[in-house]
Tab-separated table of C-alpha atoms in Angstrom:
chain	number	residue	atom	x	y	z
A	3	MET	CA	-74.152	-5.683	149.352
A	4	ALA	CA	-74.106	-5.499	145.574
A	5	THR	CA	-71.686	-3.052	144.034
A	6	MET	CA	-72.596	-0.690	141.229
A	7	THR	CA	-70.328	-0.141	138.241
A	8	ILE	CA	-70.565	3.283	136.661
A	9	VAL	CA	-69.627	3.470	132.991
A	10	CYS	CA	-68.840	6.917	131.635
A	11	MET	CA	-69.366	7.505	127.929
A	12	THR	CA	-68.508	10.412	125.720
A	13	MET	CA	-71.403	12.179	123.998
A	14	GLU	CA	-70.540	10.451	120.732
A	15	GLU	CA	-70.398	7.027	122.398
A	16	GLU	CA	-73.685	7.694	124.164
A	17	LYS	CA	-75.333	8.704	120.902
A	18	ARG	CA	-74.081	5.537	119.197
A	19	HIS	CA	-75.213	3.416	122.157
A	20	VAL	CA	-78.722	4.849	121.863
A	21	GLU	CA	-78.752	4.226	118.100
A	22	LEU	CA	-77.863	0.562	118.553
A	23	LEU	CA	-80.451	0.033	121.277
A	24	SER	CA	-83.187	1.788	119.334
A	25	PRO	CA	-85.842	-0.489	117.816
A	26	PRO	CA	-85.333	-1.659	114.219
A	27	LEU	CA	-87.003	0.280	111.449
A	28	PRO	CA	-90.431	-0.922	110.306
A	29	MET	CA	-90.097	-3.602	107.643
A	30	LEU	CA	-92.353	-4.496	104.717
A	31	VAL	CA	-92.019	-7.486	102.397
A	32	VAL	CA	-92.844	-6.228	98.896
A	33	THR	CA	-94.426	-8.480	96.263
A	34	LYS	CA	-96.124	-5.777	94.145
A	35	PRO	CA	-94.735	-2.479	92.776
A	36	GLY	CA	-97.556	-0.479	94.394
A	37	GLN	CA	-96.221	-1.360	97.843
A	38	LEU	CA	-93.102	0.756	97.226
A	39	PRO	CA	-93.026	4.538	97.802
A	40	VAL	CA	-94.109	6.564	94.785
A	41	GLU	CA	-91.063	8.841	95.079
A	42	PHE	CA	-88.882	5.743	94.606
A	43	LEU	CA	-90.821	4.324	91.666
A	44	GLU	CA	-90.941	7.735	89.955
A	45	PRO	CA	-87.594	9.410	90.701
A	46	SER	CA	-87.334	13.133	90.044
A	47	ALA	CA	-84.971	16.046	90.547
A	48	ALA	CA	-87.558	17.647	92.807
A	49	GLN	CA	-87.313	14.861	95.372
A	50	LYS	CA	-83.844	13.357	95.467
A	51	LEU	CA	-83.453	10.243	97.584
A	52	VAL	CA	-80.660	8.435	99.408
A	53	ILE	CA	-81.341	4.755	100.079
A	54	GLY	CA	-79.430	1.845	101.553
A	55	PHE	CA	-79.326	-1.054	99.090
A	56	ASP	CA	-78.274	-4.695	98.972
A	57	CYS	CA	-79.199	-7.926	97.206
A	58	GLU	CA	-79.437	-11.533	98.351
A	59	GLY	CA	-79.591	-14.592	96.172
A	60	VAL	CA	-78.246	-17.961	95.182
A	61	ASP	CA	-74.658	-17.661	93.967
A	62	LEU	CA	-75.358	-14.010	93.169
A	63	CYS	CA	-73.783	-13.025	89.837
A	64	ARG	CA	-74.788	-13.067	86.146
A	65	HIS	CA	-75.818	-16.737	86.327
A	66	GLY	CA	-77.100	-16.961	89.909
A	67	ALA	CA	-80.601	-16.140	91.093
A	68	LEU	CA	-81.427	-12.767	92.645
A	69	CYS	CA	-83.991	-13.480	95.383
A	70	ILE	CA	-84.351	-10.304	97.456
A	71	MET	CA	-83.474	-6.619	97.067
A	72	GLN	CA	-83.263	-4.734	100.359
A	73	ILE	CA	-84.028	-1.012	100.244
A	74	ALA	CA	-83.591	1.131	103.360
A	75	PHE	CA	-85.298	4.503	103.675
A	76	PRO	CA	-84.891	6.705	106.761
A	77	ASP	CA	-88.263	5.511	108.088
A	78	ALA	CA	-88.582	1.909	106.838
A	79	VAL	CA	-86.887	-1.066	105.185
A	80	TYR	CA	-88.492	-2.727	102.160
A	81	LEU	CA	-87.613	-6.318	101.244
A	82	VAL	CA	-88.395	-6.581	97.542
A	83	ASP	CA	-89.180	-10.246	96.943
A	84	ALA	CA	-87.962	-11.162	93.459
A	85	ILE	CA	-89.297	-14.716	93.790
A	86	GLU	CA	-92.857	-13.827	94.744
A	87	GLY	CA	-92.979	-10.582	92.742
A	88	GLY	CA	-91.139	-11.860	89.685
A	89	LYS	CA	-89.471	-9.912	86.896
A	90	GLU	CA	-92.246	-7.312	86.773
A	91	LEU	CA	-91.479	-6.202	90.343
A	92	ILE	CA	-87.732	-5.847	89.768
A	93	GLU	CA	-88.256	-4.022	86.475
A	94	ALA	CA	-90.526	-1.541	88.277
A	95	CYS	CA	-87.454	-0.612	90.330
A	96	LYS	CA	-85.300	-0.051	87.229
A	97	PRO	CA	-85.936	3.729	86.892
A	98	ALA	CA	-84.774	4.310	90.483
A	99	LEU	CA	-81.775	1.978	90.272
A	100	GLU	CA	-80.592	3.747	87.107
A	101	SER	CA	-81.547	7.269	88.244
A	102	GLU	CA	-79.111	10.050	89.051
A	103	TYR	CA	-81.711	11.369	91.505
A	104	VAL	CA	-81.544	8.292	93.746
A	105	THR	CA	-78.249	7.657	95.544
A	106	LYS	CA	-77.782	3.964	96.279
A	107	VAL	CA	-75.563	3.317	99.328
A	108	ILE	CA	-74.074	-0.171	98.953
A	109	HIS	CA	-71.137	-2.078	100.412
A	110	ASP	CA	-69.230	-3.625	97.490
A	111	CYS	CA	-71.699	-3.342	94.631
A	112	LYS	CA	-69.866	-5.428	92.008
A	113	ARG	CA	-71.818	-8.691	92.161
A	114	ASP	CA	-75.155	-6.972	92.880
A	115	SER	CA	-74.647	-4.849	89.770
A	116	GLU	CA	-73.668	-7.880	87.703
A	117	ALA	CA	-76.824	-9.770	88.706
A	118	LEU	CA	-79.079	-6.782	87.989
A	119	TYR	CA	-77.447	-6.162	84.606
A	120	PHE	CA	-77.472	-9.686	83.189
A	121	GLN	CA	-80.729	-10.880	84.736
A	122	PHE	CA	-82.843	-7.720	84.382
A	123	GLY	CA	-80.990	-5.344	82.042
A	124	ILE	CA	-80.511	-2.792	84.849
A	125	LYS	CA	-77.434	-0.556	84.718
A	126	LEU	CA	-76.870	0.374	88.358
A	127	HIS	CA	-75.988	4.072	88.571
A	128	ASN	CA	-75.280	6.797	91.134
A	129	VAL	CA	-73.866	4.449	93.757
A	130	MET	CA	-72.002	5.440	96.906
A	131	ASP	CA	-69.957	2.330	97.696
A	132	THR	CA	-69.009	2.268	101.391
A	133	GLN	CA	-66.137	-0.138	100.767
A	134	ILE	CA	-64.510	2.402	98.457
A	135	ALA	CA	-65.380	5.313	100.755
A	136	TYR	CA	-63.671	3.580	103.659
A	137	SER	CA	-60.457	3.156	101.640
A	138	LEU	CA	-60.491	6.825	100.584
A	139	LEU	CA	-61.023	7.972	104.170
A	140	GLU	CA	-58.111	5.829	105.325
A	141	GLU	CA	-56.015	7.374	102.555
A	142	GLN	CA	-57.091	10.881	103.652
A	143	GLU	CA	-55.775	10.062	107.125
A	144	GLY	CA	-52.418	9.004	105.707
A	145	LYS	CA	-52.909	5.278	106.208
A	146	LYS	CA	-51.696	2.915	103.539
A	147	ARG	CA	-54.020	0.063	102.710
A	148	GLY	CA	-52.644	-3.394	102.015
A	149	TYR	CA	-53.026	-4.355	98.384
A	150	ASP	CA	-55.394	-7.224	99.211
A	151	GLU	CA	-57.327	-5.426	101.945
A	152	TYR	CA	-60.961	-4.649	101.215
A	153	ILE	CA	-62.942	-4.032	104.374
A	154	SER	CA	-65.832	-6.418	104.911
A	155	PHE	CA	-69.277	-5.177	105.865
A	156	VAL	CA	-68.940	-6.880	109.260
A	157	SER	CA	-65.666	-5.031	109.916
A	158	LEU	CA	-67.148	-1.734	108.755
A	159	LEU	CA	-70.077	-2.135	111.148
A	160	ALA	CA	-67.649	-2.897	113.985
A	161	ASP	CA	-65.609	0.281	113.377
A	162	PRO	CA	-66.668	2.707	116.162
A	163	ARG	CA	-66.204	5.684	113.845
A	164	TYR	CA	-69.105	4.549	111.677
A	165	CYS	CA	-71.313	2.170	113.672
A	166	GLY	CA	-69.505	0.280	116.439
A	167	MET	CA	-71.749	-2.763	116.240
A	168	ALA	CA	-70.878	-6.468	116.294
A	169	TYR	CA	-72.685	-8.560	113.686
A	170	PRO	CA	-72.285	-12.250	114.688
A	171	GLU	CA	-75.467	-13.207	112.820
A	172	LYS	CA	-73.687	-12.617	109.516
A	173	GLU	CA	-71.469	-15.644	110.142
A	174	GLU	CA	-74.534	-17.627	111.215
A	175	VAL	CA	-76.186	-16.870	107.874
A	176	ARG	CA	-72.982	-17.804	106.015
A	177	THR	CA	-73.023	-21.157	107.819
A	178	LEU	CA	-76.647	-21.709	106.818
A	179	LEU	CA	-75.775	-20.818	103.209
A	180	ARG	CA	-72.964	-23.386	103.188
A	181	GLN	CA	-75.402	-26.002	104.474
A	182	ASP	CA	-78.175	-24.937	102.100
A	183	PRO	CA	-77.110	-22.857	99.062
A	184	ASN	CA	-80.803	-22.264	98.273
A	185	PHE	CA	-81.386	-20.584	101.651
A	186	TRP	CA	-82.703	-17.333	100.129
A	187	THR	CA	-85.219	-19.118	97.883
A	188	HIS	CA	-87.345	-20.513	100.716
A	189	ARG	CA	-90.787	-19.002	101.242
A	190	PRO	CA	-92.353	-17.772	103.398
A	191	LEU	CA	-89.372	-15.788	104.644
A	192	SER	CA	-88.297	-16.973	108.080
A	193	GLU	CA	-87.673	-14.625	110.982
A	194	MET	CA	-83.929	-15.218	110.561
A	195	MET	CA	-84.076	-14.376	106.831
A	196	ILE	CA	-86.005	-11.173	107.480
A	197	ARG	CA	-83.708	-10.071	110.282
A	198	ALA	CA	-80.514	-10.837	108.324
A	199	ALA	CA	-81.756	-9.102	105.162
A	200	THR	CA	-82.884	-6.047	107.136
A	201	ASP	CA	-79.660	-5.773	109.142
A	202	ASP	CA	-77.639	-5.715	105.918
A	203	VAL	CA	-79.114	-2.316	105.013
A	204	ARG	CA	-80.612	-0.607	108.060
A	205	PHE	CA	-77.331	0.988	109.183
A	206	LEU	CA	-76.159	2.073	105.731
A	207	LEU	CA	-77.769	5.517	105.775
A	208	SER	CA	-76.169	6.351	109.133
A	209	ILE	CA	-72.782	5.154	107.868
A	210	HIS	CA	-73.267	7.182	104.672
A	211	GLU	CA	-73.963	10.342	106.657
A	212	LYS	CA	-70.854	9.937	108.807
A	213	MET	CA	-68.629	9.182	105.824
A	214	MET	CA	-69.918	12.111	103.772
A	215	GLU	CA	-69.046	14.485	106.621
A	216	LYS	CA	-65.421	13.326	106.503
A	217	LEU	CA	-64.749	12.988	102.764
A	218	SER	CA	-62.964	15.851	101.029
A	219	LYS	CA	-64.246	17.255	97.721
A	220	VAL	CA	-61.535	15.412	95.818
A	221	SER	CA	-62.303	12.160	97.644
A	222	LEU	CA	-66.009	12.579	96.905
A	223	TRP	CA	-65.243	12.880	93.195
A	224	ARG	CA	-62.940	9.844	93.313
A	225	LEU	CA	-65.627	7.942	95.203
A	226	SER	CA	-68.246	8.731	92.554
A	227	VAL	CA	-65.924	7.644	89.721
A	228	ARG	CA	-64.733	4.455	91.369
A	229	SER	CA	-68.265	3.493	92.458
A	230	GLU	CA	-69.355	3.767	88.817
A	231	LEU	CA	-66.421	1.559	87.799
A	232	TYR	CA	-67.356	-0.996	90.455
A	233	CYS	CA	-70.903	-1.039	89.046
A	234	ARG	CA	-69.691	-2.000	85.586
A	235	CYS	CA	-66.681	-4.117	86.652
A	236	PHE	CA	-68.122	-7.569	85.879
A	237	CYS	CA	-70.739	-6.264	83.414
A	238	ILE	CA	-68.580	-6.647	80.350
A	239	ASN	CA	-70.352	-6.303	77.001
A	240	ASP	CA	-69.417	-5.983	73.354
A	241	ASN	CA	-69.728	-2.199	73.158
A	242	LYS	CA	-67.219	-1.447	75.930
A	243	TYR	CA	-69.820	0.189	78.226
A	244	ALA	CA	-70.907	2.737	75.581
A	245	ASP	CA	-74.525	2.395	76.748
A	246	TRP	CA	-73.620	3.139	80.382
A	247	PRO	CA	-73.791	6.679	81.850
A	248	PRO	CA	-70.625	8.785	81.433
A	249	LEU	CA	-68.187	8.854	84.329
A	250	PRO	CA	-68.336	11.913	86.623
A	251	THR	CA	-65.996	14.742	85.644
A	252	VAL	CA	-63.898	16.775	88.077
A	253	PRO	CA	-66.342	19.132	89.847
A	254	ASP	CA	-65.902	22.874	89.362
A	255	GLU	CA	-65.993	23.626	93.105
A	256	ILE	CA	-62.586	22.042	93.727
A	257	GLU	CA	-60.138	24.879	94.383
A	258	PRO	CA	-57.465	25.411	91.684
A	259	ASP	CA	-54.586	24.882	94.131
A	260	VAL	CA	-55.873	21.513	95.373
A	261	TYR	CA	-54.085	18.441	93.998
A	262	VAL	CA	-56.417	16.303	91.887
A	263	PRO	CA	-55.080	12.824	91.138
A	264	GLU	CA	-55.290	11.225	87.714
A	265	VAL	CA	-58.757	9.881	86.953
A	266	ASP	CA	-59.407	6.182	87.516
A	267	ILE	CA	-60.332	3.898	84.630
A	268	LEU	CA	-61.476	0.306	84.251
A	269	SER	CA	-59.521	-1.977	81.944
A	270	VAL	CA	-60.678	-5.465	80.963
A	271	LEU	CA	-57.842	-7.814	80.063
A	272	ASP	CA	-58.632	-10.972	78.073
A	273	VAL	CA	-56.699	-14.013	79.261
A	274	PRO	CA	-55.985	-16.829	76.767
A	275	PRO	CA	-57.068	-20.367	77.727
A	276	GLY	CA	-54.716	-21.988	80.225
A	277	LYS	CA	-52.987	-18.720	81.200
A	278	MET	CA	-55.073	-17.568	84.176
A	279	GLY	CA	-52.957	-19.550	86.620
A	280	ARG	CA	-49.846	-17.725	85.409
A	281	VAL	CA	-51.633	-14.382	85.774
A	282	ILE	CA	-52.757	-15.111	89.324
A	283	GLY	CA	-49.602	-16.875	90.508
A	284	ARG	CA	-49.184	-19.297	93.405
A	285	LYS	CA	-51.680	-18.304	96.115
A	286	GLY	CA	-52.232	-15.029	94.264
A	287	SER	CA	-48.564	-14.000	94.405
A	288	SER	CA	-48.461	-12.598	90.863
A	289	ILE	CA	-51.573	-10.458	91.350
A	290	MET	CA	-50.218	-9.217	94.689
A	291	GLU	CA	-46.929	-8.166	93.108
A	292	VAL	CA	-48.701	-6.228	90.360
A	293	LYS	CA	-50.987	-4.490	92.879
A	294	ALA	CA	-48.000	-3.508	94.983
A	295	SER	CA	-45.953	-2.125	92.108
A	296	CYS	CA	-48.757	-0.429	90.163
A	297	ASN	CA	-51.173	0.943	92.803
A	298	VAL	CA	-54.218	-0.624	91.153
A	299	GLU	CA	-57.115	-2.851	92.134
A	300	ILE	CA	-57.322	-6.174	90.323
A	301	HIS	CA	-60.494	-8.248	90.355
A	302	ILE	CA	-60.893	-11.779	89.033
A	303	GLY	CA	-64.245	-13.260	88.071
A	304	GLY	CA	-63.278	-16.578	89.653
A	305	ALA	CA	-65.782	-19.419	89.932
A	306	LYS	CA	-68.699	-17.022	89.364
A	307	GLY	CA	-67.095	-15.736	86.160
A	308	PRO	CA	-66.258	-14.360	83.777
A	309	PRO	CA	-63.367	-16.842	84.041
A	310	ASP	CA	-61.233	-15.551	81.168
A	311	ARG	CA	-60.889	-11.875	82.089
A	312	VAL	CA	-59.045	-9.688	84.574
A	313	PHE	CA	-60.523	-6.350	85.659
A	314	ILE	CA	-58.072	-3.586	86.564
A	315	ILE	CA	-59.123	-0.321	88.251
A	316	GLY	CA	-56.835	2.596	88.948
A	317	PRO	CA	-55.159	5.696	87.472
A	318	VAL	CA	-54.562	5.506	83.706
A	319	GLN	CA	-50.764	5.232	83.777
A	320	GLU	CA	-50.780	2.682	86.602
A	321	VAL	CA	-53.391	0.576	84.812
A	322	ARG	CA	-51.340	0.588	81.589
A	323	LYS	CA	-48.282	-0.538	83.546
A	324	ALA	CA	-50.276	-3.352	85.182
A	325	GLU	CA	-51.597	-4.442	81.782
A	326	ALA	CA	-48.059	-4.685	80.391
A	327	ILE	CA	-46.842	-6.763	83.334
A	328	LEU	CA	-49.790	-9.155	83.163
A	329	ARG	CA	-49.484	-9.555	79.398
A	330	GLY	CA	-45.825	-10.395	79.942
A	331	ARG	CA	-46.796	-13.082	82.453
A	332	MET	CA	-49.105	-14.622	79.861
A	333	LEU	CA	-46.196	-14.947	77.424
A	334	GLU	CA	-43.908	-16.696	79.916
A	335	PHE	CA	-43.274	-20.415	79.392
């Protein structure tokens, strides 16, 4: 006689189980601006929006090709086809992507922002970056993050506190991209392309809701500042971001007796020709040492560029200390 195994779940686990088994949101491939919701195309204070957002492309950065923008609403996912719709379609999204009335929930927005800025002149604004939020929540709980640890989207999805879902297809898509770097340019979109693009955004609003419930007022302010810095990290220009929106100030509702850390800044360090290897160190050892001693994030443009600059994010005094150390490394023989 067959035996029956009874699995007992907590209410939270049961709720998450139902969410994961629920059918995917309706999906629409967008090739014309009129296919997008009016409230997105014409953002206003009267109807604030929160959307999940991601981009796919070929070597996505300032020089690569943006192929698809994924936009998740609570009731549907829109795949904005930059190849079929062209520049006109992406530019129709510019007001929303730059609007303070539309919150864009993204996991690690740096390269997406870079592609939008250099290819379409879009200054991504009002972003809630889940990679940053995760780090701040870990910090709230007293956990110390390793200086080279930035949670991947796959790992975030797997965390039972936020989603609890395995995402093996992500590695499958990475394999396909290694075999065919132009994977996202093929049309019509295959079932695999549609599913992968949709899955990259359809859980973001749920994750956003759970994170926002946990973040303190101070962490929310730090999240808003650092997300803005991530948006402009690789978008270096000659006017030192003067045409970008101002960074969020400390909100008035934070109680006077609550400790507010020093505000984060972004510093761009120019590296002379031939000195980047000395800045990075063997297998990144120099960068790791600076991160450990200065409590800053350091980002390198790498193969995607810009190749001659180092981007440092952190509290003002810690950033200045990191700058001094790195400049010293450049002078070493």
